[in-house]
Coordinates of C-alpha atoms in Angstrom, one line a residue:
X1 CA -45.5 81.8 2.7
X2 CA -42.3 81.1 4.9
X3 CA -42.4 78.4 7.3
X4 CA -42.7 78.8 10.9
X5 CA -40.0 77.8 13.4
X6 CA -41.4 75.1 15.6
X7 CA -41.7 76.1 19.3
X8 CA -39.1 74.5 21.6
X9 CA -38.8 74.3 25.2
X10 CA -35.9 76.1 27.0
X11 CA -34.3 72.6 28.2
X12 CA -34.8 71.3 24.6
X13 CA -32.5 74.3 23.4
X14 CA -30.1 73.9 25.9
X15 CA -29.6 70.0 25.1
X16 CA -29.2 71.1 21.4
X17 CA -26.5 73.8 21.9
X18 CA -24.4 71.2 24.1
X19 CA -24.8 68.9 21.2
X20 CA -23.6 71.4 18.7
X21 CA -20.5 72.3 20.8
X22 CA -19.4 68.6 21.2
X23 CA -19.8 68.2 17.6
X24 CA -17.7 71.3 16.7
X25 CA -15.0 70.2 19.2
X26 CA -14.7 66.7 17.8
X27 CA -14.2 67.9 14.1
X28 CA -10.4 68.3 14.5
X29 CA -8.7 71.5 13.3
X30 CA -10.0 71.6 9.8
X31 CA -11.3 74.6 8.1
X32 CA -14.4 76.0 10.1
X33 CA -13.6 74.3 13.2
X34 CA -15.2 75.7 16.3
X35 CA -17.8 77.9 14.4
X36 CA -21.4 77.7 15.6
X37 CA -24.1 76.5 13.1
X38 CA -27.2 78.6 13.1
X39 CA -29.7 77.1 15.6
X40 CA -32.6 77.3 13.3
X41 CA -30.8 75.6 10.6
X42 CA -29.7 72.8 12.7
X43 CA -33.3 72.4 13.9
X44 CA -34.7 72.5 10.6
X45 CA -32.2 69.8 9.4
X46 CA -31.2 67.8 12.3
X47 CA -29.3 65.0 10.0
X48 CA -27.9 66.6 7.1
X49 CA -27.4 64.5 4.2
X50 CA -23.8 65.5 3.7
X51 CA -22.7 65.5 7.1
X52 CA -19.2 63.7 7.3
X53 CA -18.7 60.6 9.5
X54 CA -16.7 61.3 12.7
X55 CA -12.9 60.6 12.4
X56 CA -11.1 58.5 15.0
X57 CA -7.5 58.9 16.2
X58 CA -4.9 56.4 14.5
X59 CA -2.8 54.5 16.8
X60 CA 0.8 55.7 16.9
X61 CA 3.3 53.6 15.3
X62 CA 5.6 53.5 18.5
X63 CA 2.6 51.8 20.2
X64 CA 2.4 48.8 17.9
X65 CA 6.2 48.3 18.1
X66 CA 6.1 48.2 21.9
X67 CA 3.4 45.6 21.7
X68 CA 5.4 43.5 19.4
X69 CA 8.4 43.9 21.5
X70 CA 6.3 42.7 24.6
X71 CA 5.1 39.6 22.8
X72 CA 8.4 38.5 21.6
X73 CA 10.0 38.9 24.8
X74 CA 7.2 37.0 26.6
X75 CA 7.4 34.0 24.1
X76 CA 11.5 34.0 24.7
X77 CA 10.9 33.8 28.4
X78 CA 8.3 31.2 28.2
X79 CA 10.6 29.1 25.9
X80 CA 13.5 29.6 28.3
X81 CA 11.5 28.3 31.1
X82 CA 10.3 25.3 29.2
X83 CA 13.1 24.1 27.2
X84 CA 16.2 25.5 28.5
X85 CA 18.4 22.8 30.2
X86 CA 18.8 25.4 32.9
X87 CA 15.4 26.5 33.1
X88 CA 13.2 26.2 36.2
X89 CA 10.8 23.5 34.4
X90 CA 13.7 21.6 32.6
X91 CA 13.9 19.1 35.4
X92 CA 10.3 18.5 35.5
X93 CA 9.8 18.2 31.9
X94 CA 12.8 15.5 31.5
X95 CA 10.8 13.4 34.1
X96 CA 7.6 13.6 32.8
X97 CA 6.1 10.2 32.0
X98 CA 4.4 9.0 29.1
X99 CA 0.7 9.7 28.9
X100 CA -0.2 6.2 29.2
X101 CA 1.6 5.5 32.6
X102 CA 0.6 7.1 36.1
X103 CA 2.8 9.2 38.0
X104 CA 2.8 6.9 40.8
X105 CA 4.6 4.4 38.7
X106 CA 7.5 6.8 37.6
X107 CA 9.9 5.4 40.1
X108 CA 9.7 1.9 38.5
X109 CA 10.0 2.7 35.1
X110 CA 12.8 1.0 33.2
X111 CA 15.1 2.8 30.4
X112 CA 17.4 -0.1 29.8
X113 CA 15.8 -3.0 28.3
X114 CA 16.9 -6.7 29.4
X115 CA 17.1 -7.9 26.0
X116 CA 20.8 -9.5 25.3
X117 CA 21.7 -9.7 21.7
X118 CA 24.0 -12.7 22.6
X119 CA 20.9 -14.6 23.4
X120 CA 19.9 -15.2 19.7
X121 CA 22.8 -17.4 19.3
X122 CA 21.5 -19.8 21.7
X123 CA 17.7 -19.9 21.4
X124 CA 15.1 -18.4 19.3
X125 CA 15.4 -14.6 19.5
X126 CA 11.6 -14.1 20.0
X127 CA 12.1 -16.1 23.4
X128 CA 14.9 -13.9 24.7
X129 CA 14.2 -12.0 27.9
X130 CA 13.1 -8.5 26.7
X131 CA 13.2 -8.9 22.8
X132 CA 9.3 -9.4 22.4
X133 CA 8.9 -6.2 24.5
X134 CA 11.3 -4.1 22.6
X135 CA 9.2 -5.1 19.4
X136 CA 5.9 -4.2 21.1
X137 CA 7.8 -0.8 21.8
X138 CA 9.3 0.0 18.5
X139 CA 7.3 -1.6 16.1
X140 CA 3.9 -2.2 18.1
X141 CA 3.9 -5.7 17.1
X142 CA 2.7 -8.5 19.1
X143 CA 3.0 -12.1 17.5
X144 CA 0.1 -13.8 19.4
X145 CA -2.2 -10.8 18.2
X146 CA -0.9 -11.1 14.9
X147 CA -1.6 -14.7 14.5
X148 CA -5.2 -14.6 16.0
X149 CA -6.0 -12.0 13.4
X150 CA -4.6 -14.2 10.7
X151 CA -6.8 -17.0 11.9
X152 CA -9.8 -15.1 11.8
X153 CA -8.7 -13.9 8.1
X154 CA -8.4 -17.3 6.9
X155 CA -11.7 -18.7 8.3
X156 CA -13.6 -15.6 6.8
X157 CA -11.5 -14.1 4.0
X158 CA -13.0 -10.7 3.1
X159 CA -14.2 -10.3 -0.5
X160 CA -12.0 -8.2 -2.8
X161 CA -13.1 -6.2 -5.8
X162 CA -11.1 -7.3 -8.9
X163 CA -9.0 -4.5 -10.4
X164 CA -10.9 -4.5 -13.8
X165 CA -14.0 -6.8 -13.2
X166 CA -15.0 -6.5 -16.8
X167 CA -11.7 -6.8 -18.3
X168 CA -10.0 -10.1 -19.5
X169 CA -7.6 -11.0 -22.0
X170 CA -10.4 -11.3 -24.6
X171 CA -12.3 -8.1 -23.9
X172 CA -9.1 -5.9 -23.3
X173 CA -7.0 -7.3 -26.1
X174 CA -7.7 -6.9 -29.8
X175 CA -6.0 -9.8 -31.6
X176 CA -7.8 -8.9 -34.8
X177 CA -5.5 -5.6 -35.1
X178 CA -2.5 -7.7 -35.1
X179 CA -0.5 -9.7 -37.9
X180 CA 2.3 -12.1 -37.3
X181 CA 5.1 -11.9 -36.6
X182 CA 4.4 -9.8 -33.4
X183 CA 5.5 -6.3 -33.5
X184 CA 5.6 -3.7 -30.7
X185 CA 5.6 0.1 -31.1
X186 CA 7.2 2.1 -28.5
X187 CA 6.1 5.8 -27.7
X188 CA 9.0 8.3 -28.2
X189 CA 9.1 12.0 -27.3
X190 CA 8.2 12.9 -30.7
X191 CA 4.9 11.2 -30.4
X192 CA 4.0 13.4 -27.3
X193 CA 4.8 16.8 -28.4
X194 CA 2.6 19.2 -26.6
X195 CA 1.1 16.2 -24.6
X196 CA 1.4 16.6 -20.8
X197 CA 2.4 13.0 -20.6
X198 CA 5.8 14.0 -22.3
X199 CA 7.2 14.6 -18.7
X200 CA 6.4 11.0 -17.6
X201 CA 7.8 9.0 -20.7
X202 CA 10.9 7.0 -19.8
X203 CA 13.1 6.2 -22.7
X204 CA 14.1 2.4 -22.9
X205 CA 17.0 1.0 -25.2
X206 CA 15.0 -1.5 -27.0
X207 CA 17.8 -2.2 -29.5
X208 CA 19.3 -5.2 -27.6
X209 CA 19.2 -8.8 -29.1
X210 CA 15.8 -10.4 -28.3
X211 CA 14.1 -7.0 -28.5
X212 CA 14.8 -5.1 -31.5
X213 CA 13.4 -7.7 -33.8
X214 CA 10.1 -7.3 -32.3
X215 CA 10.2 -3.2 -32.6
X216 CA 8.5 -1.5 -35.3
X217 CA 8.2 2.2 -36.3
X218 CA 5.2 2.0 -37.9
X219 CA 2.2 2.2 -35.7
X220 CA -0.2 0.5 -37.8
X221 CA 1.9 -2.7 -38.0
X222 CA 2.1 -2.8 -34.2
X223 CA 0.1 -5.4 -32.0
X224 CA 1.1 -3.4 -28.7
X225 CA 1.9 0.2 -27.8
X226 CA 4.6 0.3 -25.1
X227 CA 4.7 3.3 -22.6
X228 CA 7.3 3.1 -19.8
X229 CA 6.2 5.5 -16.8
X230 CA 9.1 7.5 -15.0
X231 CA 9.2 8.0 -11.5
X232 CA 6.7 10.1 -9.6
X233 CA 4.3 10.7 -12.6
X234 CA 1.3 12.6 -12.3
X235 CA 0.0 13.0 -15.8
X236 CA -1.7 9.7 -16.0
X237 CA -5.2 11.6 -16.4
X238 CA -4.1 12.7 -19.8
X239 CA -3.3 9.1 -21.2
X240 CA -6.5 9.5 -23.5
X241 CA -4.6 12.2 -25.2
X242 CA -2.1 9.4 -26.7
X243 CA -2.2 9.7 -30.4
X244 CA -2.9 5.7 -30.7
X245 CA -5.1 5.2 -27.8
X246 CA -7.5 3.0 -29.8
X247 CA -10.6 3.2 -28.2
X248 CA -10.0 3.4 -24.3
X249 CA -6.4 2.0 -24.2
X250 CA -6.8 -1.0 -26.1
X251 CA -3.6 -3.1 -26.6
X252 CA -1.5 -0.5 -24.7
X253 CA 0.6 -1.6 -21.8
X254 CA 2.1 0.7 -18.9
X255 CA 5.4 -0.5 -17.6
X256 CA 6.0 1.0 -13.9
X257 CA 8.9 0.2 -11.8
X258 CA 8.2 2.5 -9.0
X259 CA 7.6 1.4 -5.4
X260 CA 3.9 2.7 -5.1
X261 CA 3.1 1.5 -8.6
X262 CA -0.3 2.4 -10.1
X263 CA -3.2 1.4 -7.8
X264 CA -6.7 0.2 -9.0
X265 CA -8.8 3.2 -8.5
X266 CA -6.3 5.1 -10.8
X267 CA -6.3 2.7 -13.4
X268 CA -10.1 2.3 -13.2
X269 CA -10.5 6.1 -13.7
X270 CA -7.7 7.0 -16.2
X271 CA -6.1 3.8 -18.1
X272 CA -9.4 2.1 -19.5
X273 CA -8.6 -1.1 -21.2
X274 CA -4.7 -0.8 -21.1
X275 CA -2.6 -3.4 -19.4
X276 CA 0.1 -2.8 -16.6
X277 CA 3.5 -4.4 -15.9
X278 CA 4.5 -3.4 -12.5
X279 CA 6.3 -4.8 -9.5
X280 CA 3.6 -3.7 -7.2
X281 CA 1.6 -6.6 -8.7
X282 CA -1.1 -7.5 -5.8
X283 CA -4.3 -9.5 -6.1
X284 CA -6.6 -6.5 -6.1
X285 CA -4.5 -4.7 -9.0
X286 CA -3.6 -7.5 -11.1
X287 CA -5.7 -8.9 -14.0
X288 CA -4.4 -12.3 -15.0
X289 CA -3.9 -12.8 -18.7
X290 CA -3.7 -9.0 -19.2
X291 CA -1.0 -7.9 -16.7
X292 CA 2.6 -8.6 -16.1
X293 CA 4.2 -8.8 -12.6
X294 CA 7.5 -7.5 -12.9
X295 CA 10.7 -8.4 -11.2
X296 CA 13.8 -6.2 -10.1
X297 CA 17.0 -6.7 -11.9
X298 CA 20.3 -7.0 -9.7
X299 CA 21.4 -3.9 -8.5
X300 CA 25.2 -4.6 -7.6
X301 CA 28.0 -5.0 -10.4
X302 CA 29.7 -7.2 -7.8
X303 CA 29.9 -10.9 -9.0
X304 CA 29.6 -13.8 -6.4
X305 CA 32.9 -15.7 -6.0
X306 CA 33.6 -18.9 -8.1
X307 CA 34.1 -20.9 -5.1
X308 CA 30.5 -19.9 -3.7
X309 CA 28.7 -20.7 -7.1
X310 CA 30.4 -24.3 -7.1
X311 CA 29.4 -24.9 -3.4
X312 CA 26.3 -27.3 -3.3
X313 CA 23.4 -26.5 -1.1
X314 CA 24.3 -29.2 1.5
X315 CA 27.7 -27.9 2.3
X316 CA 27.1 -24.1 2.9
X317 CA 27.6 -22.6 5.9
X318 CA 23.7 -21.4 6.8
X319 CA 20.6 -23.1 6.3
X320 CA 18.3 -20.0 5.8
X321 CA 19.1 -16.4 6.0
X322 CA 17.7 -12.8 5.5
X323 CA 19.0 -9.1 6.5
X324 CA 16.8 -6.3 6.0
X325 CA 14.6 -3.7 7.4
X326 CA 10.9 -3.6 8.7
X327 CA 9.3 -2.4 5.6
X328 CA 6.6 -5.3 5.7
X329 CA 5.1 -7.2 8.4
X330 CA 6.4 -10.4 7.2
X331 CA 10.0 -9.1 8.1
X332 CA 8.9 -8.1 11.5
X333 CA 7.7 -11.5 12.3
X334 CA 10.3 -13.4 10.9
X335 CA 13.1 -11.5 12.8
X336 CA 11.4 -13.0 16.0
X337 CA 12.6 -16.4 14.8
X338 CA 16.3 -15.7 14.4
X339 CA 18.2 -18.9 15.9
X340 CA 21.8 -18.9 15.1
X341 CA 22.6 -22.4 16.8
X342 CA 20.0 -23.8 14.2
X343 CA 22.1 -22.1 11.1
X344 CA 19.2 -19.7 10.9
X345 CA 20.3 -16.0 10.6
X346 CA 17.1 -13.6 10.4
X347 CA 18.7 -10.2 11.0
X348 CA 16.1 -7.4 10.7
X349 CA 16.0 -4.0 12.1
X350 CA 13.3 -0.9 12.2
X351 CA 13.6 1.5 9.5
X352 CA 16.2 3.9 10.4
X353 CA 13.8 7.0 10.6
X354 CA 11.8 5.1 13.3
X355 CA 15.1 5.1 15.6
X356 CA 16.7 8.1 14.6
X357 CA 14.6 10.4 17.2
X358 CA 15.1 8.3 20.2
X359 CA 18.8 7.5 19.7
X360 CA 20.0 11.1 18.5
X361 CA 18.8 13.1 21.6
X362 CA 19.8 13.1 25.5
X363 CA 16.2 13.2 26.8
X364 CA 15.1 9.9 27.7
X365 CA 11.3 10.5 27.0
X366 CA 11.6 11.5 23.1
X367 CA 8.4 12.1 21.0
X368 CA 7.8 11.8 17.1
X369 CA 5.3 14.5 16.6
X370 CA 2.5 14.3 19.2
X371 CA 3.3 10.5 20.0
X372 CA 5.4 10.2 23.2
X373 CA 8.0 7.3 22.8
X374 CA 8.4 4.7 25.4
X375 CA 11.6 4.9 27.8
X376 CA 12.9 1.9 26.4
X377 CA 12.6 2.9 22.7
X378 CA 16.3 4.3 22.4
X379 CA 17.9 1.1 24.2
X380 CA 15.9 -1.2 22.4
X381 CA 17.0 0.4 19.1
X382 CA 20.6 0.5 19.9
X383 CA 20.6 -3.1 21.1
X384 CA 18.6 -4.2 18.0
X385 CA 21.3 -2.4 15.8
X386 CA 24.0 -4.0 17.4
X387 CA 22.5 -7.6 16.5
X388 CA 21.5 -6.3 12.9
X389 CA 25.3 -5.1 12.3
X390 CA 27.2 -8.5 13.3
X391 CA 26.0 -10.2 10.0
X392 CA 27.5 -9.2 6.6
X393 CA 25.6 -9.7 3.4
X394 CA 28.5 -11.8 1.9
X395 CA 28.6 -14.1 4.5
X396 CA 24.7 -14.6 4.7
X397 CA 24.8 -15.5 1.0
X398 CA 26.6 -18.7 1.8
X399 CA 23.5 -20.3 2.6
X400 CA 21.3 -23.2 1.2
X401 CA 17.9 -21.4 1.2
X402 CA 17.2 -17.5 1.4
X403 CA 14.1 -16.1 2.8
X404 CA 12.5 -13.6 0.2
X405 CA 9.8 -11.4 1.5
X406 CA 8.1 -8.3 0.2
X407 CA 9.4 -4.9 0.9
X408 CA 7.9 -1.4 -0.1
X409 CA 6.3 -3.6 -3.0
X410 CA 6.3 -7.3 -3.4
X411 CA 9.3 -7.2 -6.0
X412 CA 12.6 -6.9 -4.4
X413 CA 16.4 -6.8 -5.1
X414 CA 16.8 -9.5 -3.0
X415 CA 15.2 -12.1 -5.4
X416 CA 17.7 -11.5 -7.9
X417 CA 20.7 -11.2 -5.4
X418 CA 20.0 -14.7 -3.9
X419 CA 19.5 -16.3 -7.2
X420 CA 23.0 -14.9 -8.5
X421 CA 24.5 -16.8 -5.5
X422 CA 22.8 -20.1 -5.9
X423 CA 20.6 -19.9 -2.9
X424 CA 17.1 -21.5 -3.1
X425 CA 14.5 -18.7 -2.6
X426 CA 11.8 -19.3 -0.1
X427 CA 9.0 -17.1 -0.5
X428 CA 7.3 -15.8 2.7
X429 CA 4.4 -13.3 2.7
X430 CA 3.3 -13.6 -0.7
X431 CA -0.1 -14.6 -0.4
X432 CA -1.4 -11.1 -1.5
X433 CA 1.3 -10.9 -4.4
X434 CA 2.0 -12.4 -7.8
X435 CA 5.3 -13.8 -8.5
X436 CA 7.5 -12.1 -11.4
X437 CA 6.8 -13.3 -14.9
X438 CA 4.5 -16.1 -13.7
X439 CA 3.6 -17.1 -17.4
X440 CA 7.2 -17.8 -18.5
X441 CA 8.8 -19.2 -15.0
X442 CA 7.7 -22.4 -13.0
X443 CA 8.7 -21.0 -9.8
X444 CA 7.6 -24.3 -8.0
X445 CA 10.6 -26.2 -9.8
X446 CA 13.3 -24.2 -7.9
X447 CA 11.6 -22.2 -5.0
X448 CA 9.6 -23.0 -2.0
X449 CA 6.6 -21.1 -0.5
X450 CA 5.6 -20.5 3.2
X451 CA 2.3 -18.7 4.4
X452 CA 2.5 -15.7 6.6
X453 CA 1.2 -17.6 9.7
X454 CA 3.8 -20.5 9.2
X455 CA 5.0 -22.2 12.2
X456 CA 8.9 -21.4 11.8
X457 CA 10.1 -24.1 14.4
X458 CA 7.7 -26.9 14.1
X459 CA 7.1 -26.7 10.4
X460 CA 9.4 -24.5 8.0
X461 CA 13.0 -25.2 9.7
X462 CA 12.4 -29.1 9.9
X463 CA 11.2 -28.9 6.3
X464 CA 14.3 -27.2 5.0
X465 CA 16.6 -29.4 7.0
X466 CA 15.2 -32.4 5.4
X467 CA 14.9 -30.9 2.0
X468 CA 18.9 -29.9 2.0
X469 CA 19.4 -33.6 2.5
X470 CA 17.9 -34.6 -0.8
X471 CA 20.7 -33.9 -2.9
X472 CA 19.4 -35.0 -6.2
X473 CA 16.6 -32.4 -5.7
X474 CA 19.0 -29.8 -4.5
X475 CA 20.9 -30.1 -7.7
X476 CA 18.0 -29.9 -10.0
X477 CA 16.7 -26.8 -8.3
X478 CA 19.9 -25.0 -8.4
X479 CA 20.5 -25.9 -12.0
X480 CA 17.0 -24.5 -12.9
X481 CA 17.5 -21.5 -10.7
X482 CA 20.7 -20.3 -12.5
X483 CA 18.9 -20.8 -16.1
X484 CA 16.1 -18.6 -15.0
X485 CA 18.5 -16.1 -13.4
X486 CA 20.6 -15.8 -16.5
X487 CA 17.6 -15.4 -18.8
X488 CA 15.6 -12.9 -16.9
X489 CA 17.5 -11.4 -14.1
X490 CA 21.2 -11.1 -14.9
X491 CA 21.6 -7.5 -16.0
X492 CA 22.3 -4.0 -14.4
X493 CA 19.5 -2.3 -16.4
X494 CA 15.9 -3.4 -17.0
X495 CA 17.0 -5.0 -20.3
X496 CA 16.3 -8.7 -19.0
X497 CA 12.9 -7.6 -17.4
X498 CA 11.8 -5.9 -20.8
X499 CA 12.7 -9.1 -22.7
X500 CA 10.5 -11.2 -20.2
X501 CA 7.5 -8.7 -20.7
X502 CA 7.8 -8.5 -24.6
X503 CA 8.2 -12.5 -24.6
X504 CA 5.0 -12.5 -22.5
X505 CA 3.0 -10.5 -24.9
X506 CA 4.7 -12.2 -27.8
X507 CA 3.3 -15.7 -26.7
X508 CA -0.1 -14.4 -25.8
X509 CA -0.7 -12.8 -29.3
X510 CA 0.8 -15.4 -31.3
X511 CA -1.0 -18.2 -29.5
X512 CA -4.5 -16.5 -29.8
X513 CA -3.8 -15.7 -33.4
X514 CA -2.8 -19.1 -34.4
X515 CA -5.7 -20.4 -32.5
X516 CA -8.0 -18.0 -34.4
X517 CA -6.8 -18.9 -37.8
X518 CA -7.1 -22.9 -37.1
X519 CA -10.5 -22.1 -36.1
X520 CA -11.4 -19.5 -39.1
X521 CA -14.3 -20.5 -41.5
X522 CA -11.8 -19.8 -44.7
X523 CA -9.3 -22.2 -43.3
X524 CA -11.9 -24.8 -42.4
X525 CA -13.2 -24.5 -46.2
X526 CA -9.7 -25.0 -47.5

């Protein structure tokens, strides 16, 4: 039986016809366009299942091109307005004050410092007009605030977590795996075939006198396994893949000469019980009795003149000297106490990158990233650079004492340089650092130490002036200094430092093994 067509009103039929006409017009120019559908079929099936979605017109390509051209033209116009020297906004931007200053004070802003570099000849540099302000502008350093913070730190020293709280020279060294005489195995590229650590291995020539008698090619005979880390090594998480890892790095030592060194978290996670020998040896990284603090060998092949080497400390031109960049807070503070009239030359200068921005452009209000520089920045940098360039290294080596301070790491080339020229080292700023090869060298025999908050004019300078008058003591200190330098620092390669590390390890194992033999039950019965 056929279905009956539903009854619709005339107005409803008119609306359906209009909808049908609109749909046929929007179908485009494809096949069957403009044909009317049967009204009854449309009524019976108002939403066909196979009905195609309506198509939209694509945006022409020329419209997109026009839009891109408009945007480029607008950005170019904005850049010209803002940055062109002839643009309408250039004058306004050139005189825009730093955010920290108010616009009402703009007329009184100076762009020329009151600091005169000749002032340091007659009085303490930090008391010269304008110099303390320059240090605040360029380095953000205020000596009064720094000394107050140091006083608080000394009153309540913050607790530090040891680098290896459970690791000591007994728990991280296996003396039973060693036989006398002491032997050391050096990892080679053949040992690391297929190991990601192969890219980090730095080959060291261990055939020099004082080293080769302690080297073995038999890993079963070795007391210690030597791995020298190359620059920018990122494969230390694969240390456990070393073929002789011996249960979490036991009896291994990693030698790292890089400025950054190996920090405590990296060591704790990846290096297990292995020892470290590095120049960046600070108290939070260093384990006494297990690690070795490195010193940097001399960098220049030029030998000091015979006349300088034979000049005793009390006949030298300067009392205390230093020349270097502001790579550590100790250097920043020391520069404030330069006083040439007192035979003290402490020539310091910011890192060149800190002054390059303000001294290489014409605008007086430069910026480093989002940080707006002070108007005095460029002038202070230029005046400090002039003072820094007046003094030459060779002339400053003709000094009774030489200030030795940390740089990017506690170890620095300056220590070897001043020792080579017979200057008595004065360690300043080393409270948080370990001196090189402390188990082999008695530093107190030929060096002095000053705390970071020392009173330069009231304590340090008078102490040095009195010490240089004690000629027998100066002779003893200089003689001991030359002996240590020739033994552990006098080389253009790391060979002397390697000898010091090997000697430190040899003494540790030999002493403990002899002690163990003396206390063994078998020996007691005999």
